[in-house]
PDB file of C-alpha atoms in Angstrom:
ATOM      1  CA  MET A   1     104.317 119.603 246.728  1.00 43.00           C
ATOM      2  CA  THR A   2     100.920 120.250 245.203  1.00 45.00           C
ATOM      3  CA  THR A   3      97.827 118.666 246.840  1.00 46.00           C
ATOM      4  CA  THR A   4      94.771 117.800 244.724  1.00 47.00           C
ATOM      5  CA  ALA A   5      91.343 118.290 246.328  1.00 46.00           C
ATOM      6  CA  PRO A   6      89.146 115.171 246.435  1.00 45.00           C
ATOM      7  CA  THR A   7      86.323 114.956 243.943  1.00 45.00           C
ATOM      8  CA  ALA A   8      83.112 112.948 243.856  1.00 43.00           C
ATOM      9  CA  SER A   9      84.635 110.506 241.384  1.00 43.00           C
ATOM     10  CA  THR A  10      87.533 109.645 243.727  1.00 44.00           C
ATOM     11  CA  GLY A  11      85.362 108.762 246.731  1.00 45.00           C
ATOM     12  CA  GLY A  12      84.920 112.195 248.286  1.00 45.00           C
ATOM     13  CA  ALA A  13      81.756 113.420 249.948  1.00 47.00           C
ATOM     14  CA  ALA A  14      78.863 114.045 247.637  1.00 46.00           C
ATOM     15  CA  PRO A  15      77.989 117.634 247.154  1.00 48.00           C
ATOM     16  CA  THR A  16      75.035 119.067 248.991  1.00 50.00           C
ATOM     17  CA  GLY A  17      71.719 118.561 247.188  1.00 50.00           C
ATOM     18  CA  THR A  18      72.626 115.316 245.470  1.00 49.00           C
ATOM     19  CA  PRO A  19      69.356 113.375 244.883  1.00 52.00           C
ATOM     20  CA  PRO A  20      68.975 110.026 246.644  1.00 51.00           C
ATOM     21  CA  SER A  21      69.376 106.738 244.824  1.00 49.00           C
ATOM     22  CA  THR A  22      66.804 106.268 242.115  1.00 51.00           C
ATOM     23  CA  ALA A  23      66.941 102.440 242.221  1.00 47.00           C
ATOM     24  CA  PRO A  24      63.384 101.016 242.195  1.00 50.00           C
ATOM     25  CA  ARG A  25      62.113  99.824 245.522  1.00 51.00           C
ATOM     26  CA  GLY A  26      60.956  96.315 246.210  1.00 48.00           C
ATOM     27  CA  ARG A  27      63.464  94.541 243.979  1.00 50.00           C
ATOM     28  CA  GLY A  28      66.005  93.616 246.625  1.00 49.00           C
ATOM     29  CA  PRO A  29      66.110  90.707 249.028  1.00 49.00           C
ATOM     30  CA  PHE A  30      63.727  92.521 251.397  1.00 47.00           C
ATOM     31  CA  ARG A  31      60.976  92.989 248.839  1.00 50.00           C
ATOM     32  CA  LYS A  32      57.515  93.067 250.326  1.00 50.00           C
ATOM     33  CA  LYS A  33      54.921  90.710 248.993  1.00 50.00           C
ATOM     34  CA  GLY A  34      52.272  92.565 247.120  1.00 49.00           C
ATOM     35  CA  THR A  35      48.752  91.628 246.234  1.00 53.00           C
ATOM     36  CA  ALA A  36      49.743  90.750 242.674  1.00 55.00           C
ATOM     37  CA  GLY A  37      51.521  87.558 243.778  1.00 57.00           C
ATOM     38  CA  GLY A  38      48.515  86.423 245.799  1.00 62.00           C
ATOM     39  CA  SER A  39      46.155  87.111 242.930  1.00 74.00           C
ATOM     40  CA  SER A  40      48.264  85.150 240.452  1.00 76.00           C
ATOM     41  CA  GLY A  41      48.435  82.240 242.901  1.00 81.00           C
ATOM     42  CA  LEU A  42      44.657  82.264 243.214  1.00 85.00           C
ATOM     43  CA  LEU A  43      44.322  82.178 239.446  1.00 86.00           C
ATOM     44  CA  PHE A  44      46.471  79.036 239.311  1.00 87.00           C
ATOM     45  CA  VAL A  45      44.351  77.313 241.976  1.00 89.00           C
ATOM     46  CA  LEU A  46      41.000  78.518 240.647  1.00 89.00           C
ATOM     47  CA  PRO A  47      40.544  75.796 237.944  1.00 89.00           C
ATOM     48  CA  PHE A  48      41.082  73.079 240.539  1.00 91.00           C
ATOM     49  CA  LEU A  49      38.668  74.730 242.963  1.00 91.00           C
ATOM     50  CA  VAL A  50      36.027  74.996 240.246  1.00 93.00           C
ATOM     51  CA  PHE A  51      36.279  71.323 239.275  1.00 92.00           C
ATOM     52  CA  PHE A  52      36.514  70.282 242.942  1.00 91.00           C
ATOM     53  CA  GLY A  53      33.332  72.159 243.724  1.00 93.00           C
ATOM     54  CA  LEU A  54      31.420  71.006 240.645  1.00 92.00           C
ATOM     55  CA  PHE A  55      32.380  67.341 240.663  1.00 92.00           C
ATOM     56  CA  LEU A  56      32.858  66.577 244.377  1.00 91.00           C
ATOM     57  CA  VAL A  57      31.411  69.125 246.795  1.00 93.00           C
ATOM     58  CA  TRP A  58      28.201  69.771 244.875  1.00 94.00           C
ATOM     59  CA  PRO A  59      27.395  66.079 244.129  1.00 91.00           C
ATOM     60  CA  VAL A  60      28.007  65.130 247.780  1.00 91.00           C
ATOM     61  CA  ALA A  61      25.858  67.958 249.076  1.00 94.00           C
ATOM     62  CA  HIS A  62      23.111  67.345 246.504  1.00 92.00           C
ATOM     63  CA  GLY A  63      23.108  63.598 247.189  1.00 92.00           C
ATOM     64  CA  LEU A  64      22.826  64.258 250.928  1.00 93.00           C
ATOM     65  CA  TRP A  65      19.850  66.521 250.288  1.00 94.00           C
ATOM     66  CA  MET A  66      18.245  63.928 248.012  1.00 93.00           C
ATOM     67  CA  SER A  67      18.554  61.310 250.765  1.00 93.00           C
ATOM     68  CA  LEU A  68      16.248  63.495 252.881  1.00 94.00           C
ATOM     69  CA  THR A  69      13.559  63.660 250.195  1.00 93.00           C
ATOM     70  CA  ASP A  70      11.333  61.287 248.246  1.00 91.00           C
ATOM     71  CA  SER A  71      13.055  62.189 244.962  1.00 91.00           C
ATOM     72  CA  SER A  72      12.118  59.868 242.107  1.00 89.00           C
ATOM     73  CA  LEU A  73      12.863  59.481 238.416  1.00 86.00           C
ATOM     74  CA  ALA A  74       9.150  58.937 237.772  1.00 84.00           C
ATOM     75  CA  LEU A  75       7.832  62.013 239.609  1.00 81.00           C
ATOM     76  CA  ARG A  76       8.625  65.676 239.237  1.00 81.00           C
ATOM     77  CA  ASP A  77       7.431  66.813 242.660  1.00 82.00           C
ATOM     78  CA  THR A  78       9.811  66.226 245.560  1.00 86.00           C
ATOM     79  CA  ALA A  79       8.861  66.366 249.221  1.00 90.00           C
ATOM     80  CA  PHE A  80      11.089  66.570 252.261  1.00 93.00           C
ATOM     81  CA  VAL A  81      10.799  63.381 254.343  1.00 92.00           C
ATOM     82  CA  GLY A  82      13.633  63.885 256.833  1.00 91.00           C
ATOM     83  CA  PHE A  83      15.267  60.684 258.033  1.00 94.00           C
ATOM     84  CA  ALA A  84      12.478  58.408 256.826  1.00 95.00           C
ATOM     85  CA  ASN A  85      14.687  56.953 254.086  1.00 95.00           C
ATOM     86  CA  TYR A  86      17.427  56.146 256.594  1.00 95.00           C
ATOM     87  CA  ALA A  87      14.940  54.495 258.941  1.00 95.00           C
ATOM     88  CA  GLU A  88      13.656  52.387 256.060  1.00 94.00           C
ATOM     89  CA  ALA A  89      17.217  51.469 255.035  1.00 94.00           C
ATOM     90  CA  PHE A  90      18.112  50.185 258.491  1.00 94.00           C
ATOM     91  CA  GLY A  91      14.988  48.027 258.481  1.00 94.00           C
ATOM     92  CA  ASP A  92      15.360  46.760 254.912  1.00 94.00           C
ATOM     93  CA  PRO A  93      16.528  43.095 254.826  1.00 95.00           C
ATOM     94  CA  ASP A  94      17.800  43.538 251.269  1.00 95.00           C
ATOM     95  CA  VAL A  95      20.198  46.224 252.481  1.00 95.00           C
ATOM     96  CA  TRP A  96      21.629  43.945 255.129  1.00 95.00           C
ATOM     97  CA  SER A  97      21.880  40.943 252.814  1.00 96.00           C
ATOM     98  CA  SER A  98      23.708  42.977 250.155  1.00 96.00           C
ATOM     99  CA  LEU A  99      26.004  44.427 252.819  1.00 95.00           C
ATOM    100  CA  GLY A 100      26.697  40.881 254.004  1.00 95.00           C
ATOM    101  CA  ASN A 101      27.545  39.828 250.453  1.00 96.00           C
ATOM    102  CA  THR A 102      29.910  42.791 250.141  1.00 96.00           C
ATOM    103  CA  VAL A 103      31.701  42.031 253.406  1.00 95.00           C
ATOM    104  CA  PHE A 104      31.963  38.337 252.522  1.00 96.00           C
ATOM    105  CA  PHE A 105      33.435  39.161 249.111  1.00 97.00           C
ATOM    106  CA  THR A 106      35.922  41.508 250.787  1.00 96.00           C
ATOM    107  CA  LEU A 107      37.066  38.827 253.220  1.00 95.00           C
ATOM    108  CA  ILE A 108      37.590  36.086 250.647  1.00 96.00           C
ATOM    109  CA  THR A 109      39.456  38.325 248.192  1.00 96.00           C
ATOM    110  CA  CYS A 110      41.657  40.507 250.382  1.00 95.00           C
ATOM    111  CA  VAL A 111      43.621  37.698 252.010  1.00 94.00           C
ATOM    112  CA  PRO A 112      44.770  35.996 248.761  1.00 95.00           C
ATOM    113  CA  LEU A 113      45.276  39.344 247.047  1.00 96.00           C
ATOM    114  CA  VAL A 114      47.806  40.289 249.736  1.00 96.00           C
ATOM    115  CA  LEU A 115      49.493  36.952 250.384  1.00 96.00           C
ATOM    116  CA  LEU A 116      49.668  35.747 246.773  1.00 96.00           C
ATOM    117  CA  ALA A 117      50.926  39.131 245.576  1.00 96.00           C
ATOM    118  CA  LEU A 118      53.699  38.990 248.165  1.00 95.00           C
ATOM    119  CA  ALA A 119      54.639  35.435 247.145  1.00 94.00           C
ATOM    120  CA  MET A 120      54.719  36.396 243.464  1.00 94.00           C
ATOM    121  CA  ALA A 121      56.913  39.433 244.160  1.00 94.00           C
ATOM    122  CA  LEU A 122      59.326  37.339 246.239  1.00 93.00           C
ATOM    123  CA  LEU A 123      59.490  34.761 243.460  1.00 91.00           C
ATOM    124  CA  VAL A 124      60.386  37.346 240.835  1.00 91.00           C
ATOM    125  CA  HIS A 125      62.779  39.207 243.143  1.00 88.00           C
ATOM    126  CA  SER A 126      64.667  36.001 243.899  1.00 84.00           C
ATOM    127  CA  GLY A 127      66.280  36.146 240.455  1.00 77.00           C
ATOM    128  CA  LEU A 128      64.105  33.601 238.687  1.00 75.00           C
ATOM    129  CA  ALA A 129      65.043  33.027 235.048  1.00 78.00           C
ATOM    130  CA  GLY A 130      62.937  34.877 232.488  1.00 77.00           C
ATOM    131  CA  GLN A 131      62.209  37.943 234.600  1.00 81.00           C
ATOM    132  CA  TRP A 132      60.386  39.859 231.890  1.00 85.00           C
ATOM    133  CA  ALA A 133      58.070  36.916 231.136  1.00 89.00           C
ATOM    134  CA  TRP A 134      57.076  36.465 234.792  1.00 89.00           C
ATOM    135  CA  ARG A 135      56.456  40.179 235.277  1.00 91.00           C
ATOM    136  CA  LEU A 136      54.355  40.331 232.127  1.00 91.00           C
ATOM    137  CA  ALA A 137      52.334  37.256 233.086  1.00 92.00           C
ATOM    138  CA  PHE A 138      51.640  38.553 236.598  1.00 93.00           C
ATOM    139  CA  PHE A 139      50.802  42.150 235.680  1.00 94.00           C
ATOM    140  CA  ALA A 140      49.162  41.843 232.242  1.00 94.00           C
ATOM    141  CA  PRO A 141      45.657  40.831 233.479  1.00 94.00           C
ATOM    142  CA  TYR A 142      45.422  44.063 235.461  1.00 95.00           C
ATOM    143  CA  LEU A 143      45.597  46.027 232.209  1.00 94.00           C
ATOM    144  CA  LEU A 144      42.502  44.358 230.759  1.00 95.00           C
ATOM    145  CA  PRO A 145      39.125  46.139 230.927  1.00 95.00           C
ATOM    146  CA  VAL A 146      36.409  44.559 233.011  1.00 94.00           C
ATOM    147  CA  THR A 147      34.304  43.598 229.977  1.00 94.00           C
ATOM    148  CA  VAL A 148      37.140  41.541 228.490  1.00 95.00           C
ATOM    149  CA  VAL A 149      37.881  39.866 231.811  1.00 95.00           C
ATOM    150  CA  THR A 150      34.268  38.893 232.430  1.00 95.00           C
ATOM    151  CA  LEU A 151      33.918  37.592 228.865  1.00 93.00           C
ATOM    152  CA  ILE A 152      36.968  35.343 229.289  1.00 94.00           C
ATOM    153  CA  TRP A 153      35.787  33.955 232.606  1.00 95.00           C
ATOM    154  CA  ALA A 154      32.219  33.532 231.390  1.00 94.00           C
ATOM    155  CA  TRP A 155      33.606  31.127 228.787  1.00 94.00           C
ATOM    156  CA  LEU A 156      35.627  29.331 231.452  1.00 94.00           C
ATOM    157  CA  TYR A 157      32.542  29.029 233.662  1.00 95.00           C
ATOM    158  CA  GLN A 158      30.251  27.894 230.847  1.00 92.00           C
ATOM    159  CA  PRO A 159      28.312  24.874 232.226  1.00 89.00           C
ATOM    160  CA  GLU A 160      28.791  22.479 229.302  1.00 86.00           C
ATOM    161  CA  LEU A 161      31.796  23.554 227.255  1.00 86.00           C
ATOM    162  CA  GLY A 162      33.707  25.640 229.793  1.00 91.00           C
ATOM    163  CA  PHE A 163      37.230  24.733 230.854  1.00 92.00           C
ATOM    164  CA  GLY A 164      36.231  24.389 234.494  1.00 92.00           C
ATOM    165  CA  ASN A 165      33.710  21.603 233.983  1.00 93.00           C
ATOM    166  CA  GLN A 166      35.826  20.007 231.268  1.00 93.00           C
ATOM    167  CA  LEU A 167      38.656  19.713 233.784  1.00 92.00           C
ATOM    168  CA  LEU A 168      36.324  18.253 236.408  1.00 92.00           C
ATOM    169  CA  ALA A 169      35.010  15.737 233.886  1.00 92.00           C
ATOM    170  CA  ALA A 170      38.560  14.668 233.036  1.00 92.00           C
ATOM    171  CA  LEU A 171      39.130  14.060 236.759  1.00 92.00           C
ATOM    172  CA  GLY A 172      35.929  12.027 237.010  1.00 90.00           C
ATOM    173  CA  MET A 173      34.041  14.654 239.028  1.00 92.00           C
ATOM    174  CA  GLU A 174      30.558  16.073 238.633  1.00 92.00           C
ATOM    175  CA  PRO A 175      30.085  19.414 236.824  1.00 92.00           C
ATOM    176  CA  VAL A 176      29.585  22.554 238.888  1.00 93.00           C
ATOM    177  CA  GLY A 177      27.271  25.486 238.311  1.00 93.00           C
ATOM    178  CA  TRP A 178      29.983  28.074 238.706  1.00 95.00           C
ATOM    179  CA  LEU A 179      27.626  31.034 238.365  1.00 94.00           C
ATOM    180  CA  SER A 180      24.273  29.354 239.001  1.00 92.00           C
ATOM    181  CA  ASP A 181      24.970  27.529 242.261  1.00 93.00           C
ATOM    182  CA  GLU A 182      24.280  29.773 245.270  1.00 93.00           C
ATOM    183  CA  SER A 183      27.092  28.229 247.291  1.00 93.00           C
ATOM    184  CA  VAL A 184      29.697  28.562 244.521  1.00 95.00           C
ATOM    185  CA  ALA A 185      28.866  31.755 242.612  1.00 95.00           C
ATOM    186  CA  MET A 186      30.551  34.223 244.980  1.00 96.00           C
ATOM    187  CA  TRP A 187      33.686  32.089 245.142  1.00 96.00           C
ATOM    188  CA  SER A 188      33.798  31.991 241.341  1.00 96.00           C
ATOM    189  CA  ILE A 189      33.630  35.786 241.169  1.00 96.00           C
ATOM    190  CA  ALA A 190      36.312  36.031 243.850  1.00 96.00           C
ATOM    191  CA  ALA A 191      38.646  33.806 241.793  1.00 96.00           C
ATOM    192  CA  LEU A 192      38.080  36.041 238.774  1.00 96.00           C
ATOM    193  CA  THR A 193      38.813  39.154 240.831  1.00 96.00           C
ATOM    194  CA  VAL A 194      42.030  37.754 242.299  1.00 96.00           C
ATOM    195  CA  TRP A 195      43.352  36.791 238.850  1.00 96.00           C
ATOM    196  CA  TRP A 196      42.387  40.170 237.421  1.00 96.00           C
ATOM    197  CA  THR A 197      43.612  42.613 240.086  1.00 95.00           C
ATOM    198  CA  ILE A 198      46.536  40.892 241.794  1.00 96.00           C
ATOM    199  CA  GLY A 199      49.013  42.465 239.362  1.00 95.00           C
ATOM    200  CA  PHE A 200      48.746  45.880 241.010  1.00 95.00           C
ATOM    201  CA  ASN A 201      49.606  44.524 244.476  1.00 96.00           C
ATOM    202  CA  PHE A 202      52.394  42.458 242.938  1.00 96.00           C
ATOM    203  CA  LEU A 203      53.876  45.612 241.426  1.00 95.00           C
ATOM    204  CA  LEU A 204      53.773  47.455 244.774  1.00 96.00           C
ATOM    205  CA  TYR A 205      55.524  44.604 246.563  1.00 96.00           C
ATOM    206  CA  LEU A 206      58.124  44.213 243.835  1.00 94.00           C
ATOM    207  CA  ALA A 207      58.969  47.929 243.951  1.00 94.00           C
ATOM    208  CA  ALA A 208      59.302  47.732 247.732  1.00 94.00           C
ATOM    209  CA  LEU A 209      61.587  44.700 247.526  1.00 92.00           C
ATOM    210  CA  GLN A 210      63.844  46.392 244.993  1.00 90.00           C
ATOM    211  CA  SER A 211      64.213  49.419 247.267  1.00 91.00           C
ATOM    212  CA  LEU A 212      65.303  47.453 250.362  1.00 88.00           C
ATOM    213  CA  PRO A 213      68.945  47.918 251.426  1.00 87.00           C
ATOM    214  CA  GLU A 214      71.119  44.878 250.797  1.00 83.00           C
ATOM    215  CA  ALA A 215      73.468  45.474 253.718  1.00 85.00           C
ATOM    216  CA  LEU A 216      71.277  43.712 256.287  1.00 81.00           C
ATOM    217  CA  ASP A 217      70.763  40.676 254.084  1.00 78.00           C
ATOM    218  CA  GLU A 218      74.473  40.440 253.334  1.00 80.00           C
ATOM    219  CA  ALA A 219      75.317  40.692 257.036  1.00 87.00           C
ATOM    220  CA  ALA A 220      72.841  37.896 257.803  1.00 80.00           C
ATOM    221  CA  VAL A 221      74.469  35.699 255.161  1.00 80.00           C
ATOM    222  CA  LEU A 222      77.854  36.270 256.779  1.00 83.00           C
ATOM    223  CA  ASP A 223      76.342  35.291 260.131  1.00 78.00           C
ATOM    224  CA  GLY A 224      75.135  32.014 258.639  1.00 79.00           C
ATOM    225  CA  ALA A 225      71.397  32.794 258.385  1.00 78.00           C
ATOM    226  CA  GLY A 226      69.512  30.692 255.860  1.00 80.00           C
ATOM    227  CA  ALA A 227      67.048  31.895 253.244  1.00 79.00           C
ATOM    228  CA  TRP A 228      63.946  31.323 255.393  1.00 86.00           C
ATOM    229  CA  ARG A 229      65.490  33.022 258.413  1.00 85.00           C
ATOM    230  CA  ARG A 230      66.431  36.060 256.308  1.00 84.00           C
ATOM    231  CA  LEU A 231      62.912  36.145 254.883  1.00 86.00           C
ATOM    232  CA  TRP A 232      61.125  36.066 258.250  1.00 88.00           C
ATOM    233  CA  SER A 233      63.575  38.172 260.241  1.00 85.00           C
ATOM    234  CA  ILE A 234      64.800  40.736 257.704  1.00 87.00           C
ATOM    235  CA  THR A 235      62.711  40.965 254.519  1.00 88.00           C
ATOM    236  CA  LEU A 236      59.145  40.710 255.834  1.00 90.00           C
ATOM    237  CA  PRO A 237      59.610  43.202 258.703  1.00 90.00           C
ATOM    238  CA  GLN A 238      60.922  45.759 256.214  1.00 91.00           C
ATOM    239  CA  LEU A 239      57.831  45.231 254.043  1.00 92.00           C
ATOM    240  CA  ARG A 240      55.444  46.024 256.882  1.00 91.00           C
ATOM    241  CA  HIS A 241      54.489  49.498 255.663  1.00 91.00           C
ATOM    242  CA  THR A 242      53.946  48.210 252.137  1.00 93.00           C
ATOM    243  CA  THR A 243      51.702  45.460 253.492  1.00 93.00           C
ATOM    244  CA  VAL A 244      49.675  48.038 255.417  1.00 91.00           C
ATOM    245  CA  LEU A 245      49.253  50.109 252.255  1.00 92.00           C
ATOM    246  CA  VAL A 246      48.285  47.102 250.126  1.00 94.00           C
ATOM    247  CA  ALA A 247      45.809  45.831 252.716  1.00 93.00           C
ATOM    248  CA  MET A 248      44.076  49.194 253.116  1.00 91.00           C
ATOM    249  CA  LEU A 249      43.815  49.801 249.381  1.00 93.00           C
ATOM    250  CA  GLN A 250      42.537  46.290 248.798  1.00 94.00           C
ATOM    251  CA  VAL A 251      39.834  46.474 251.459  1.00 94.00           C
ATOM    252  CA  LEU A 252      38.499  49.733 250.021  1.00 92.00           C
ATOM    253  CA  ALA A 253      38.607  48.363 246.467  1.00 93.00           C
ATOM    254  CA  SER A 254      36.797  45.148 247.415  1.00 94.00           C
ATOM    255  CA  LEU A 255      34.082  47.018 249.302  1.00 94.00           C
ATOM    256  CA  LYS A 256      33.329  48.951 246.102  1.00 93.00           C
ATOM    257  CA  VAL A 257      32.879  45.843 243.945  1.00 95.00           C
ATOM    258  CA  PHE A 258      30.240  46.221 241.243  1.00 95.00           C
ATOM    259  CA  ASP A 259      31.326  45.774 237.625  1.00 94.00           C
ATOM    260  CA  GLN A 260      32.275  42.110 237.365  1.00 95.00           C
ATOM    261  CA  ILE A 261      29.339  40.955 239.483  1.00 96.00           C
ATOM    262  CA  TYR A 262      26.820  43.006 237.552  1.00 95.00           C
ATOM    263  CA  ILE A 263      28.075  41.777 234.182  1.00 94.00           C
ATOM    264  CA  LEU A 264      28.375  38.108 235.150  1.00 94.00           C
ATOM    265  CA  THR A 265      25.427  37.424 237.459  1.00 94.00           C
ATOM    266  CA  LYS A 266      23.519  40.701 237.981  1.00 92.00           C
ATOM    267  CA  GLY A 267      23.460  39.774 241.650  1.00 92.00           C
ATOM    268  CA  GLY A 268      22.128  36.239 241.157  1.00 89.00           C
ATOM    269  CA  PRO A 269      21.398  33.536 241.815  1.00 92.00           C
ATOM    270  CA  ASN A 270      18.626  34.730 244.142  1.00 92.00           C
ATOM    271  CA  GLY A 271      20.604  37.777 245.256  1.00 92.00           C
ATOM    272  CA  THR A 272      23.456  35.756 246.758  1.00 94.00           C
ATOM    273  CA  THR A 273      26.110  37.762 244.894  1.00 96.00           C
ATOM    274  CA  ARG A 274      24.461  41.190 244.872  1.00 96.00           C
ATOM    275  CA  PRO A 275      26.746  43.792 246.511  1.00 96.00           C
ATOM    276  CA  ILE A 276      25.486  46.941 248.161  1.00 96.00           C
ATOM    277  CA  LEU A 277      26.404  49.153 245.197  1.00 95.00           C
ATOM    278  CA  GLU A 278      24.313  47.032 242.860  1.00 96.00           C
ATOM    279  CA  TYR A 279      21.410  47.304 245.277  1.00 96.00           C
ATOM    280  CA  VAL A 280      21.781  51.098 245.192  1.00 95.00           C
ATOM    281  CA  TYR A 281      21.778  50.958 241.391  1.00 95.00           C
ATOM    282  CA  ASP A 282      18.706  48.703 241.287  1.00 94.00           C
ATOM    283  CA  VAL A 283      16.725  50.853 243.714  1.00 94.00           C
ATOM    284  CA  GLY A 284      17.686  54.158 242.105  1.00 93.00           C
ATOM    285  CA  PHE A 285      17.599  53.393 238.386  1.00 91.00           C
ATOM    286  CA  THR A 286      15.301  50.375 238.209  1.00 90.00           C
ATOM    287  CA  GLY A 287      12.937  51.223 241.043  1.00 89.00           C
ATOM    288  CA  TYR A 288      13.239  54.994 240.316  1.00 91.00           C
ATOM    289  CA  ARG A 289      13.630  55.805 244.053  1.00 92.00           C
ATOM    290  CA  LEU A 290      16.550  58.202 243.952  1.00 93.00           C
ATOM    291  CA  GLY A 291      15.980  59.525 247.458  1.00 94.00           C
ATOM    292  CA  TYR A 292      16.015  56.092 249.054  1.00 95.00           C
ATOM    293  CA  ALA A 293      18.993  54.990 246.935  1.00 95.00           C
ATOM    294  CA  SER A 294      20.905  58.070 248.108  1.00 95.00           C
ATOM    295  CA  ALA A 295      20.157  57.207 251.737  1.00 95.00           C
ATOM    296  CA  VAL A 296      21.427  53.648 251.266  1.00 96.00           C
ATOM    297  CA  SER A 297      24.570  54.925 249.573  1.00 95.00           C
ATOM    298  CA  TYR A 298      25.302  57.279 252.477  1.00 95.00           C
ATOM    299  CA  VAL A 299      24.810  54.452 254.962  1.00 94.00           C
ATOM    300  CA  PHE A 300      27.400  52.474 252.993  1.00 94.00           C
ATOM    301  CA  PHE A 301      29.655  55.540 252.851  1.00 93.00           C
ATOM    302  CA  ALA A 302      29.517  55.796 256.652  1.00 93.00           C
ATOM    303  CA  LEU A 303      30.426  52.105 256.904  1.00 92.00           C
ATOM    304  CA  VAL A 304      33.472  52.625 254.655  1.00 92.00           C
ATOM    305  CA  ILE A 305      34.599  55.573 256.794  1.00 92.00           C
ATOM    306  CA  VAL A 306      34.286  53.500 259.972  1.00 92.00           C
ATOM    307  CA  ILE A 307      36.273  50.609 258.452  1.00 90.00           C
ATOM    308  CA  SER A 308      38.982  52.990 257.220  1.00 88.00           C
ATOM    309  CA  ILE A 309      39.360  54.616 260.641  1.00 90.00           C
ATOM    310  CA  ALA A 310      39.456  51.197 262.314  1.00 89.00           C
ATOM    311  CA  GLN A 311      42.208  50.083 259.937  1.00 85.00           C
ATOM    312  CA  LEU A 312      44.263  53.215 260.591  1.00 83.00           C
ATOM    313  CA  ARG A 313      43.996  52.819 264.357  1.00 85.00           C
ATOM    314  CA  PHE A 314      44.784  49.113 264.209  1.00 82.00           C
ATOM    315  CA  PHE A 315      47.919  49.530 262.111  1.00 78.00           C
ATOM    316  CA  ARG A 316      49.005  52.574 264.121  1.00 77.00           C
ATOM    317  CA  THR A 317      48.680  50.548 267.327  1.00 70.00           C
ATOM    318  CA  GLU A 318      50.718  47.727 265.784  1.00 63.00           C
ATOM    319  CA  ASP A 319      53.468  50.185 264.842  1.00 60.00           C
TER     320      ASP A 319
END
């Protein structure tokens, strides 16, 4: 019997001097990360960092510096005054009155904007006929720009020919100065704001309702629970996190009120509807005191931060 010697092609040992594998390194599963990957990642993030620095970090830092100076639109020279602007702001009665107007507006708008939005979402989610019409009617005002909204409501609040006083006259009641009466003007703006912005909260609640599991509700029906019992014991507890979100967003939005008040009343009558942001605008661009306006704005910014932290701690404690 003849025996054939093994060769390299049949799995034998490689002859001495065979060069090692020439496969390129770093392409397997144990590839080391090189500097090229980090550089490309930085290039992707760089546009965001540039815009973040130019439009957020720099304005905040520059505004903080301006609040420590007597910067003015009417004067070129600027002097460092330290915390003099802040001391003046804390002693300015107009600052406190405008802050009071802002807080009052927030209180009278946030409650209906949460409760009415929830009621509207429950009404639509209950299977009411004409779903598309109800959703359109509830959400459509939110899509309107502020100028259109204020124009519509200015006609409604018109003293002589407006719908509001026409309705009161038909009921045998005296006309009301919706935007000229100091005791009514803020409530009139609050009604406008609720009608205009409630669609967003309605949409959040409706999306939350549609995502709730039906198993719990079906089990409650089998146990004989009525509609109100299922609402209070099953539906509302599951909407707690959505309510927290809606409430926090609404408080922050109401604190920043400016547009509709400025267009309708410009803070009148007698400053009873002027919010803090309008006061900042008046001081900075009408009174030309940019440094003092910056100080007032940072005082308001600190107040918003405090309210936000208080809300987070309150809702976290409740959870």
